[in-house]
mmCIF file of C-alpha atoms and ligand atoms in Angstrom:
data_model
loop_
_atom_site.group_PDB
_atom_site.id
_atom_site.type_symbol
_atom_site.label_atom_id
_atom_site.label_comp_id
_atom_site.label_asym_id
_atom_site.label_seq_id
_atom_site.Cartn_x
_atom_site.Cartn_y
_atom_site.Cartn_z
ATOM 1 C CA UNK A 200 44.166 -15.176 82.536
ATOM 2 C CA UNK A 201 42.663 -18.543 81.713
ATOM 3 C CA UNK A 202 44.279 -20.443 78.857
ATOM 4 C CA UNK A 203 42.413 -19.876 75.590
ATOM 5 C CA UNK A 204 41.909 -22.457 72.880
ATOM 6 C CA UNK A 205 40.845 -21.632 69.328
ATOM 7 C CA UNK A 206 37.753 -23.601 68.408
ATOM 8 C CA UNK A 207 36.120 -23.999 65.012
ATOM 9 C CA UNK A 208 32.490 -22.975 65.434
ATOM 10 C CA UNK A 209 31.127 -23.402 61.916
ATOM 11 C CA UNK A 210 31.773 -24.083 58.266
ATOM 12 C CA UNK A 211 30.440 -22.649 55.014
ATOM 13 C CA UNK A 212 31.223 -23.670 51.466
ATOM 14 C CA UNK A 213 30.593 -23.084 47.817
ATOM 15 C CA UNK A 214 31.310 -24.920 44.590
ATOM 16 C CA UNK A 215 30.329 -23.591 41.149
ATOM 17 C CA UNK A 216 27.442 -25.231 39.283
ATOM 18 C CA UNK A 217 29.318 -26.257 36.158
ATOM 19 C CA UNK A 218 30.392 -29.923 36.285
ATOM 20 C CA UNK A 219 33.376 -30.824 34.114
ATOM 21 C CA UNK A 220 33.243 -34.595 33.584
ATOM 22 C CA UNK A 221 35.977 -37.035 32.587
ATOM 23 C CA UNK A 222 34.130 -37.585 29.315
ATOM 24 C CA UNK A 223 34.392 -33.894 28.501
ATOM 25 C CA UNK A 224 38.103 -33.859 29.451
ATOM 26 C CA UNK A 225 38.591 -36.906 27.195
ATOM 27 C CA UNK A 226 37.367 -34.803 24.303
ATOM 28 C CA UNK A 227 39.962 -32.080 25.101
ATOM 29 C CA UNK A 228 43.070 -34.270 25.582
ATOM 30 C CA UNK A 229 44.164 -37.857 24.945
ATOM 31 C CA UNK A 230 42.878 -39.510 28.128
ATOM 32 C CA UNK A 231 39.918 -41.509 29.415
ATOM 33 C CA UNK A 232 37.758 -42.028 32.475
ATOM 34 C CA UNK A 233 39.506 -45.270 33.400
ATOM 35 C CA UNK A 234 43.007 -43.697 33.500
ATOM 36 C CA UNK A 235 41.823 -40.695 35.477
ATOM 37 C CA UNK A 236 39.898 -42.824 37.979
ATOM 38 C CA UNK A 237 42.667 -45.363 38.561
ATOM 39 C CA UNK A 238 45.645 -42.959 38.567
ATOM 40 C CA UNK A 239 44.018 -39.941 40.300
ATOM 41 C CA UNK A 240 40.510 -40.819 41.524
ATOM 42 C CA UNK A 241 38.619 -37.833 40.112
ATOM 43 C CA UNK A 242 35.258 -38.419 38.450
ATOM 44 C CA UNK A 243 34.244 -34.801 37.973
ATOM 45 C CA UNK A 244 35.203 -31.322 39.114
ATOM 46 C CA UNK A 245 33.404 -27.945 39.373
ATOM 47 C CA UNK A 246 34.433 -25.013 37.189
ATOM 48 C CA UNK A 247 33.672 -21.318 37.718
ATOM 49 C CA UNK A 248 33.100 -20.455 34.073
ATOM 50 C CA UNK A 249 31.184 -17.167 34.297
ATOM 51 C CA UNK A 250 33.360 -14.414 32.882
ATOM 52 C CA UNK A 251 34.654 -11.814 35.324
ATOM 53 C CA UNK A 252 34.393 -13.966 38.457
ATOM 54 C CA UNK A 253 37.440 -14.986 40.464
ATOM 55 C CA UNK A 254 38.310 -16.690 43.745
ATOM 56 C CA UNK A 255 36.754 -13.888 45.821
ATOM 57 C CA UNK A 256 33.344 -14.720 44.355
ATOM 58 C CA UNK A 257 33.527 -18.276 45.708
ATOM 59 C CA UNK A 258 35.099 -17.059 48.967
ATOM 60 C CA UNK A 259 32.235 -14.610 49.412
ATOM 61 C CA UNK A 260 29.594 -17.314 48.907
ATOM 62 C CA UNK A 261 31.345 -19.613 51.379
ATOM 63 C CA UNK A 262 31.870 -16.884 53.995
ATOM 64 C CA UNK A 263 28.276 -15.661 53.690
ATOM 65 C CA UNK A 264 26.969 -19.139 54.389
ATOM 66 C CA UNK A 265 29.389 -19.417 57.304
ATOM 67 C CA UNK A 266 28.210 -16.139 58.825
ATOM 68 C CA UNK A 267 24.592 -17.172 58.397
ATOM 69 C CA UNK A 268 25.151 -20.566 60.008
ATOM 70 C CA UNK A 269 27.077 -19.122 62.940
ATOM 71 C CA UNK A 270 24.737 -16.134 63.357
ATOM 72 C CA UNK A 271 27.635 -13.707 62.951
ATOM 73 C CA UNK A 272 27.040 -9.982 62.584
ATOM 74 C CA UNK A 273 29.492 -8.411 60.081
ATOM 75 C CA UNK A 274 30.604 -5.843 62.688
ATOM 76 C CA UNK A 275 31.805 -8.617 65.007
ATOM 77 C CA UNK A 276 34.425 -10.056 62.655
ATOM 78 C CA UNK A 277 37.984 -9.125 63.699
ATOM 79 C CA UNK A 278 40.122 -10.808 61.075
ATOM 80 C CA UNK A 279 39.830 -12.520 57.673
ATOM 81 C CA UNK A 280 42.534 -14.739 56.224
ATOM 82 C CA UNK A 281 42.172 -16.018 52.672
ATOM 83 C CA UNK A 282 44.423 -18.897 51.657
ATOM 84 C CA UNK A 283 44.690 -18.817 47.879
ATOM 85 C CA UNK A 284 47.103 -19.342 45.010
ATOM 86 C CA UNK A 285 44.672 -17.845 42.523
ATOM 87 C CA UNK A 286 43.938 -14.378 43.919
ATOM 88 C CA UNK A 287 41.574 -12.121 41.965
ATOM 89 C CA UNK A 288 44.496 -9.743 41.336
ATOM 90 C CA UNK A 289 48.232 -9.581 42.088
ATOM 91 C CA UNK A 290 47.140 -6.769 44.370
ATOM 92 C CA UNK A 291 45.152 -5.797 46.346
ATOM 93 C CA UNK A 292 44.532 -8.958 48.316
ATOM 94 C CA UNK A 293 41.505 -11.161 47.729
ATOM 95 C CA UNK A 294 40.864 -10.811 51.464
ATOM 96 C CA UNK A 295 40.429 -7.024 51.013
ATOM 97 C CA UNK A 296 37.865 -7.591 48.280
ATOM 98 C CA UNK A 297 36.098 -10.132 50.465
ATOM 99 C CA UNK A 298 35.942 -7.672 53.378
ATOM 100 C CA UNK A 299 34.200 -5.147 51.154
ATOM 101 C CA UNK A 300 31.714 -7.668 49.725
ATOM 102 C CA UNK A 301 30.838 -8.932 53.216
ATOM 103 C CA UNK A 302 30.604 -5.346 54.559
ATOM 104 C CA UNK A 303 33.067 -6.035 57.359
ATOM 105 C CA UNK A 304 33.851 -2.710 58.990
ATOM 106 C CA UNK A 305 35.998 -3.800 61.939
ATOM 107 C CA UNK A 306 38.153 -6.504 60.414
ATOM 108 C CA UNK A 307 41.651 -6.472 59.019
ATOM 109 C CA UNK A 308 42.378 -8.962 56.302
ATOM 110 C CA UNK A 309 45.191 -10.559 54.340
ATOM 111 C CA UNK A 310 45.913 -13.346 51.884
ATOM 112 C CA UNK A 311 48.105 -16.270 52.792
ATOM 113 C CA UNK A 312 50.066 -18.092 50.090
ATOM 114 C CA UNK A 313 51.171 -21.626 50.850
ATOM 115 C CA UNK A 314 49.713 -23.349 47.779
ATOM 116 C CA UNK A 315 47.789 -26.536 48.623
ATOM 117 C CA UNK A 316 48.882 -26.288 52.280
ATOM 118 C CA UNK A 317 47.433 -22.783 52.558
ATOM 119 C CA UNK A 318 44.452 -23.756 54.672
ATOM 120 C CA UNK A 319 46.629 -25.634 57.178
ATOM 121 C CA UNK A 320 48.816 -22.555 57.571
ATOM 122 C CA UNK A 321 45.679 -20.387 57.896
ATOM 123 C CA UNK A 322 44.288 -22.619 60.664
ATOM 124 C CA UNK A 323 47.432 -22.302 62.758
ATOM 125 C CA UNK A 324 47.750 -18.559 62.047
ATOM 126 C CA UNK A 325 44.116 -17.931 63.030
ATOM 127 C CA UNK A 326 44.518 -20.082 66.138
ATOM 128 C CA UNK A 327 47.443 -17.959 67.317
ATOM 129 C CA UNK A 328 45.552 -14.697 66.810
ATOM 130 C CA UNK A 329 42.631 -16.136 68.789
ATOM 131 C CA UNK A 330 44.843 -17.559 71.554
ATOM 132 C CA UNK A 331 46.308 -14.071 72.041
ATOM 133 C CA UNK A 332 42.939 -13.013 73.452
ATOM 134 C CA UNK A 333 42.638 -9.951 71.193
ATOM 135 C CA UNK A 334 40.648 -11.507 68.355
ATOM 136 C CA UNK A 335 37.253 -13.063 68.986
ATOM 137 C CA UNK A 336 35.930 -13.941 65.543
ATOM 138 C CA UNK A 337 38.314 -14.945 62.799
ATOM 139 C CA UNK A 338 37.172 -16.141 59.380
ATOM 140 C CA UNK A 339 39.568 -18.324 57.422
ATOM 141 C CA UNK A 340 38.830 -19.186 53.827
ATOM 142 C CA UNK A 341 40.448 -21.591 51.392
ATOM 143 C CA UNK A 342 39.505 -20.466 47.878
ATOM 144 C CA UNK A 343 41.004 -21.394 44.548
ATOM 145 C CA UNK A 344 39.910 -21.033 40.959
ATOM 146 C CA UNK A 345 42.416 -23.597 39.682
ATOM 147 C CA UNK A 346 40.830 -23.534 36.224
ATOM 148 C CA UNK A 347 42.354 -20.047 35.798
ATOM 149 C CA UNK A 348 45.843 -21.582 35.598
ATOM 150 C CA UNK A 349 45.205 -25.075 34.229
ATOM 151 C CA UNK A 350 46.396 -25.810 30.689
ATOM 152 C CA UNK A 351 43.497 -27.717 29.131
ATOM 153 C CA UNK A 352 45.850 -29.068 26.441
ATOM 154 C CA UNK A 353 48.086 -30.779 29.053
ATOM 155 C CA UNK A 354 46.711 -34.197 29.921
ATOM 156 C CA UNK A 355 49.128 -34.622 32.825
ATOM 157 C CA UNK A 356 47.567 -31.787 34.833
ATOM 158 C CA UNK A 357 44.125 -30.844 33.491
ATOM 159 C CA UNK A 358 42.185 -33.829 34.923
ATOM 160 C CA UNK A 359 43.424 -33.136 38.459
ATOM 161 C CA UNK A 360 42.116 -29.698 39.384
ATOM 162 C CA UNK A 361 38.771 -28.021 40.129
ATOM 163 C CA UNK A 362 37.398 -24.788 41.593
ATOM 164 C CA UNK A 363 35.830 -24.247 45.023
ATOM 165 C CA UNK A 364 35.969 -22.487 48.379
ATOM 166 C CA UNK A 365 35.073 -23.124 51.994
ATOM 167 C CA UNK A 366 35.465 -21.230 55.254
ATOM 168 C CA UNK A 367 35.742 -21.796 59.016
ATOM 169 C CA UNK A 368 34.893 -19.489 61.914
ATOM 170 C CA UNK A 369 37.566 -19.657 64.638
ATOM 171 C CA UNK A 370 36.734 -18.331 68.127
ATOM 172 C CA UNK A 371 38.185 -18.454 71.649
ATOM 173 C CA UNK A 372 37.080 -20.981 74.255
ATOM 174 C CA UNK A 373 38.345 -21.981 77.683
ATOM 175 C CA UNK A 374 37.245 -25.571 77.049
ATOM 176 C CA UNK A 375 39.609 -28.233 75.713
ATOM 177 C CA UNK A 376 38.367 -28.098 72.128
ATOM 178 C CA UNK A 377 39.701 -26.611 68.938
ATOM 179 C CA UNK A 378 42.982 -26.348 67.064
ATOM 180 C CA UNK A 379 45.201 -28.151 69.560
ATOM 181 C CA UNK A 380 48.481 -28.654 67.733
ATOM 182 C CA UNK A 381 50.182 -28.065 64.399
ATOM 183 C CA UNK A 382 53.330 -29.138 62.614
ATOM 184 C CA UNK A 383 54.007 -26.972 59.558
ATOM 185 C CA UNK A 384 56.932 -27.383 57.188
ATOM 186 C CA UNK A 385 58.451 -25.581 54.179
ATOM 187 C CA UNK A 386 61.235 -26.658 51.833
ATOM 188 C CA UNK A 387 61.971 -24.244 48.989
ATOM 189 C CA UNK A 388 63.915 -26.922 47.121
ATOM 190 C CA UNK A 389 60.537 -28.031 45.792
ATOM 191 C CA UNK A 390 60.356 -25.058 43.404
ATOM 192 C CA UNK A 391 61.447 -26.803 40.170
ATOM 193 C CA UNK A 392 58.856 -29.551 40.526
ATOM 194 C CA UNK A 393 55.678 -27.512 40.932
ATOM 195 C CA UNK A 394 55.267 -23.865 39.948
ATOM 196 C CA UNK A 395 54.038 -21.322 37.423
ATOM 197 C CA UNK A 396 56.921 -20.213 35.242
ATOM 198 C CA UNK A 397 55.845 -16.647 34.442
ATOM 199 C CA UNK A 398 53.719 -13.806 35.699
ATOM 200 C CA UNK A 399 55.729 -13.005 38.810
ATOM 201 C CA UNK A 400 58.583 -10.533 39.286
ATOM 202 C CA UNK A 401 61.250 -12.958 38.016
ATOM 203 C CA UNK A 402 59.536 -13.353 34.682
ATOM 204 C CA UNK A 403 56.777 -10.781 34.128
ATOM 205 C CA UNK A 404 54.118 -11.437 31.511
ATOM 206 C CA UNK A 405 55.069 -10.854 27.890
ATOM 207 C CA UNK A 406 54.013 -12.071 24.460
ATOM 208 C CA UNK A 407 56.800 -14.654 24.788
ATOM 209 C CA UNK A 408 55.486 -16.054 28.080
ATOM 210 C CA UNK A 409 51.937 -16.262 26.757
ATOM 211 C CA UNK A 410 53.017 -17.889 23.479
ATOM 212 C CA UNK A 411 55.020 -20.463 25.434
ATOM 213 C CA UNK A 412 52.270 -21.494 27.876
ATOM 214 C CA UNK A 413 54.207 -20.167 30.853
ATOM 215 C CA UNK A 414 51.174 -18.987 32.822
ATOM 216 C CA UNK A 415 49.927 -22.472 33.610
ATOM 217 C CA UNK A 416 50.632 -25.001 36.359
ATOM 218 C CA UNK A 417 53.889 -26.823 35.699
ATOM 219 C CA UNK A 418 54.200 -30.085 37.640
ATOM 220 C CA UNK A 419 56.597 -33.021 37.640
ATOM 221 C CA UNK A 420 53.958 -35.367 38.932
ATOM 222 C CA UNK A 421 55.996 -38.399 39.949
ATOM 223 C CA UNK A 422 58.417 -36.394 42.097
ATOM 224 C CA UNK A 423 55.629 -34.421 43.753
ATOM 225 C CA UNK A 424 53.738 -37.661 44.380
ATOM 226 C CA UNK A 425 56.719 -39.230 46.142
ATOM 227 C CA UNK A 426 57.300 -36.240 48.438
ATOM 228 C CA UNK A 427 53.573 -35.861 49.137
ATOM 229 C CA UNK A 428 53.228 -39.472 50.294
ATOM 230 C CA UNK A 429 56.272 -39.490 52.567
ATOM 231 C CA UNK A 430 55.855 -36.015 54.035
ATOM 232 C CA UNK A 431 52.095 -36.181 54.681
ATOM 233 C CA UNK A 432 52.482 -39.645 56.226
ATOM 234 C CA UNK A 433 55.448 -38.675 58.412
ATOM 235 C CA UNK A 434 53.929 -35.468 59.727
ATOM 236 C CA UNK A 435 50.529 -37.085 60.401
ATOM 237 C CA UNK A 436 52.188 -39.919 62.321
ATOM 238 C CA UNK A 437 54.305 -37.395 64.275
ATOM 239 C CA UNK A 438 51.367 -35.210 65.311
ATOM 240 C CA UNK A 439 49.333 -38.285 66.287
ATOM 241 C CA UNK A 440 52.153 -39.633 68.405
ATOM 242 C CA UNK A 441 52.921 -36.416 70.258
ATOM 243 C CA UNK A 442 49.223 -36.002 71.118
ATOM 244 C CA UNK A 443 48.857 -39.602 72.290
ATOM 245 C CA UNK A 444 46.596 -40.577 69.387
ATOM 246 C CA UNK A 445 46.532 -43.900 67.589
ATOM 247 C CA UNK A 446 44.410 -45.759 65.064
ATOM 248 C CA UNK A 447 41.656 -46.293 67.644
ATOM 249 C CA UNK A 448 41.476 -42.735 68.965
ATOM 250 C CA UNK A 449 41.806 -40.857 65.671
ATOM 251 C CA UNK A 450 38.230 -40.354 64.447
ATOM 252 C CA UNK A 451 38.948 -38.719 61.101
ATOM 253 C CA UNK A 452 41.853 -37.793 58.888
ATOM 254 C CA UNK A 453 41.183 -34.915 56.512
ATOM 255 C CA UNK A 454 43.799 -35.256 53.777
ATOM 256 C CA UNK A 455 44.474 -32.875 50.915
ATOM 257 C CA UNK A 456 42.541 -34.213 47.917
ATOM 258 C CA UNK A 457 45.312 -34.376 45.296
ATOM 259 C CA UNK A 458 45.322 -38.058 44.442
ATOM 260 C CA UNK A 459 43.386 -40.989 45.892
ATOM 261 C CA UNK A 460 46.562 -43.086 45.866
ATOM 262 C CA UNK A 461 48.269 -40.511 48.132
ATOM 263 C CA UNK A 462 45.270 -40.615 50.500
ATOM 264 C CA UNK A 463 45.399 -44.436 50.556
ATOM 265 C CA UNK A 464 49.126 -44.358 51.340
ATOM 266 C CA UNK A 465 48.571 -41.996 54.299
ATOM 267 C CA UNK A 466 45.746 -44.249 55.592
ATOM 268 C CA UNK A 467 48.016 -47.277 55.294
ATOM 269 C CA UNK A 468 50.849 -45.578 57.199
ATOM 270 C CA UNK A 469 48.469 -44.579 60.029
ATOM 271 C CA UNK A 470 46.853 -48.061 59.928
ATOM 272 C CA UNK A 471 43.479 -46.421 59.469
ATOM 273 C CA UNK A 472 40.528 -47.908 57.598
ATOM 274 C CA UNK A 473 39.251 -46.105 54.508
ATOM 275 C CA UNK A 474 36.105 -45.066 56.435
ATOM 276 C CA UNK A 475 38.139 -42.765 58.695
ATOM 277 C CA UNK A 476 39.522 -40.815 55.729
ATOM 278 C CA UNK A 477 37.423 -37.875 54.514
ATOM 279 C CA UNK A 478 37.339 -38.197 50.753
ATOM 280 C CA UNK A 479 35.538 -36.074 48.172
ATOM 281 C CA UNK A 480 38.208 -35.973 45.458
ATOM 282 C CA UNK A 481 35.876 -37.932 43.168
ATOM 283 C CA UNK A 482 33.465 -35.034 42.737
ATOM 284 C CA UNK A 483 35.586 -31.888 43.286
ATOM 285 C CA UNK A 484 39.149 -32.891 42.287
ATOM 286 C CA UNK A 485 42.014 -30.864 43.742
ATOM 287 C CA UNK A 486 40.741 -27.397 44.702
ATOM 288 C CA UNK A 487 44.116 -26.547 46.324
ATOM 289 C CA UNK A 488 43.494 -24.454 49.471
ATOM 290 C CA UNK A 489 39.815 -25.396 49.222
ATOM 291 C CA UNK A 490 40.152 -29.146 49.755
ATOM 292 C CA UNK A 491 40.398 -29.368 53.554
ATOM 293 C CA UNK A 492 37.467 -27.089 54.490
ATOM 294 C CA UNK A 493 35.362 -28.498 51.623
ATOM 295 C CA UNK A 494 35.786 -31.952 53.181
ATOM 296 C CA UNK A 495 34.443 -30.642 56.494
ATOM 297 C CA UNK A 496 31.628 -28.861 54.616
ATOM 298 C CA UNK A 497 30.646 -32.214 53.070
ATOM 299 C CA UNK A 498 31.106 -34.377 56.184
ATOM 300 C CA UNK A 499 29.990 -31.935 58.910
ATOM 301 C CA UNK A 500 26.849 -33.874 59.864
ATOM 302 C CA UNK A 501 28.944 -36.955 60.701
ATOM 303 C CA UNK A 502 31.138 -35.067 63.196
ATOM 304 C CA UNK A 503 30.654 -35.217 66.955
ATOM 305 C CA UNK A 504 31.871 -32.945 69.730
ATOM 306 C CA UNK A 505 35.180 -34.317 70.970
ATOM 307 C CA UNK A 506 36.123 -36.129 67.741
ATOM 308 C CA UNK A 507 39.863 -36.217 67.092
ATOM 309 C CA UNK A 508 40.654 -34.890 63.615
ATOM 310 C CA UNK A 509 43.985 -34.745 61.808
ATOM 311 C CA UNK A 510 44.206 -32.418 58.826
ATOM 312 C CA UNK A 511 47.163 -32.931 56.499
ATOM 313 C CA UNK A 512 48.259 -31.445 53.180
ATOM 314 C CA UNK A 513 51.166 -31.090 50.797
ATOM 315 C CA UNK A 514 51.716 -28.510 48.094
ATOM 316 C CA UNK A 515 54.007 -26.354 46.007
ATOM 317 C CA UNK A 516 56.965 -24.812 47.744
ATOM 318 C CA UNK A 517 57.214 -27.491 48.969
ATOM 319 C CA UNK A 518 54.851 -26.821 51.856
ATOM 320 C CA UNK A 519 53.215 -29.417 54.058
ATOM 321 C CA UNK A 520 52.017 -30.171 57.539
ATOM 322 C CA UNK A 521 49.419 -31.581 59.878
ATOM 323 C CA UNK A 522 46.988 -29.941 62.289
ATOM 324 C CA UNK A 523 45.274 -31.724 65.179
ATOM 325 C CA UNK A 524 41.753 -30.511 65.967
ATOM 326 C CA UNK A 525 39.419 -31.592 68.752
ATOM 327 C CA UNK A 526 36.057 -30.928 67.123
ATOM 328 C CA UNK A 527 33.794 -28.553 69.027
ATOM 329 C CA UNK A 528 30.155 -29.325 68.151
ATOM 330 C CA UNK A 529 27.736 -32.060 67.128
ATOM 331 C CA UNK A 530 26.363 -32.484 63.624
ATOM 332 C CA UNK A 531 25.487 -29.948 61.015
ATOM 333 C CA UNK A 532 24.965 -26.264 61.806
ATOM 334 C CA UNK A 533 22.255 -24.958 59.540
ATOM 335 C CA UNK A 534 20.110 -21.845 59.721
HETATM 336 O O1 LIG B 269 48.263 -30.615 45.065
HETATM 337 C C1 LIG B 269 49.625 -30.367 45.021
HETATM 338 C C2 LIG B 269 50.382 -31.590 45.101
HETATM 339 N N1 LIG B 269 50.218 -32.375 43.897
HETATM 340 C C3 LIG B 269 50.152 -33.685 43.975
HETATM 341 O O2 LIG B 269 50.151 -34.235 45.040
HETATM 342 C C4 LIG B 269 50.146 -34.458 42.675
HETATM 343 C C5 LIG B 269 51.119 -35.612 42.762
HETATM 344 N N2 LIG B 269 51.237 -36.364 41.527
HETATM 345 C C6 LIG B 269 50.238 -37.149 41.033
HETATM 346 O O3 LIG B 269 49.152 -37.156 41.555
HETATM 347 C C7 LIG B 269 50.526 -38.037 39.866
HETATM 348 O O4 LIG B 269 51.929 -38.075 39.639
HETATM 349 C C8 LIG B 269 49.812 -37.613 38.558
HETATM 350 C C9 LIG B 269 48.334 -37.855 38.677
HETATM 351 C C10 LIG B 269 50.106 -36.171 38.247
HETATM 352 C C11 LIG B 269 50.329 -38.478 37.388
HETATM 353 O O5 LIG B 269 50.158 -39.860 37.696
HETATM 354 P P1 LIG B 269 51.366 -40.875 37.535
HETATM 355 O O6 LIG B 269 50.846 -42.205 37.822
HETATM 356 O O7 LIG B 269 52.498 -40.378 38.367
HETATM 357 O O8 LIG B 269 51.675 -40.779 36.002
HETATM 358 P P2 LIG B 269 53.039 -40.422 35.286
HETATM 359 O O9 LIG B 269 53.250 -38.945 35.268
HETATM 360 O O10 LIG B 269 54.136 -41.294 35.818
HETATM 361 O O11 LIG B 269 52.712 -40.914 33.820
HETATM 362 C C12 LIG B 269 52.489 -42.315 33.533
HETATM 363 C C13 LIG B 269 52.023 -42.424 32.092
HETATM 364 C C14 LIG B 269 52.886 -41.621 31.109
HETATM 365 O O12 LIG B 269 52.989 -42.358 29.914
HETATM 366 P P3 LIG B 269 54.331 -43.180 29.589
HETATM 367 O O13 LIG B 269 55.421 -42.162 29.597
HETATM 368 O O14 LIG B 269 54.469 -44.174 30.720
HETATM 369 O O15 LIG B 269 54.025 -43.785 28.271
HETATM 370 C C15 LIG B 269 52.044 -40.388 30.861
HETATM 371 O O16 LIG B 269 52.289 -39.828 29.596
HETATM 372 O O17 LIG B 269 50.702 -41.933 31.976
HETATM 373 C C16 LIG B 269 50.650 -40.961 30.928
HETATM 374 N N3 LIG B 269 49.626 -39.984 31.252
HETATM 375 C C17 LIG B 269 48.348 -40.142 30.908
HETATM 376 N N4 LIG B 269 47.698 -41.105 30.238
HETATM 377 C C18 LIG B 269 46.381 -40.975 30.054
HETATM 378 C C19 LIG B 269 49.780 -38.829 31.957
HETATM 379 N N5 LIG B 269 48.591 -38.222 32.070
HETATM 380 C C20 LIG B 269 47.696 -39.007 31.417
HETATM 381 C C21 LIG B 269 46.305 -38.918 31.198
HETATM 382 N N6 LIG B 269 45.691 -39.917 30.530
HETATM 383 N N7 LIG B 269 45.575 -37.885 31.662
#
């Protein structure tokens, strides 16, 4: 059998309409636009504020657009992977709900939890299913409603995060395009620095946990920042080197959008100009598993067949990694 590659054949995305500005955040906590812009780089973020809607709502919008743009019939889809840290429910999976909403009859589906690195893990997982030859159309979604676990009285975390979702179609090809290589890492020693204290099996919800704000994101920012810079830089440099790429042959780096200073540090390490970094943190903030595909959703028209892309992310766990993609089509797919 000919060697199969797993190529990305389209992208769809969705961000909610409500725009939460730095001015509005400055009225909630003791902060200001200047601090948020210089320390993080976020100008505004989108918030899904309609009651009763969760991550699957955004995932559904993104996946519907993806299926439209790629001309995919629901019966053709074999597999759906949803990377999320903010599932609609503890169970069943958000991917199951998505399958129902998209009327997918022949797909199996599961959620993947790797925090802000979730979409990287989903890309490599999908690629392996496709390379096996048994799965022809795989939808991967990064969807997070971060506002559902942000404490809007905590100035250290509330300016960072936003809500959004985006999706890729991954399909087999015998050409030399697609998800070519991945380096994925996990280090559970990161737990104390970035987590939600309650709501899981170690500490189930109770009046005590609610009264003590234990259902929100807890982050020790400086420590996470340090690990994010070194690990994203190291792994991006490693994947570039082992694929014979350098500052001239890398066309784009798609970094997790957690902090503009982290993105700048990765660019510096790879000796890449700012223009080769995909950046949209200013208008969406950190949408966790949503950041990487939302970048492609925003920048799709600039991409050319054969472009060398490096995706990199870092998140709770700790989890991190880099994925090398040879892009498979020119410009924006719209129908
Ligand atoms: O996506 C998952 C991975 N997450 C990340 O990659 C996030 C990594 N961490 C970061 O991006 C940054 O550490 C933060 C944006 C979270 C914080 O920035 P920082 O420059 O590391 O600030 P800091 O925590 O060291 O705080 C510096 C000062 C403190 O005041 P003092 O103690 O020096 O007087 C904070 O109280 O800034 C203060 N501060 C603020 N001031 C105004 C913290 N948040 C704010 C705020 N407005 N919103």
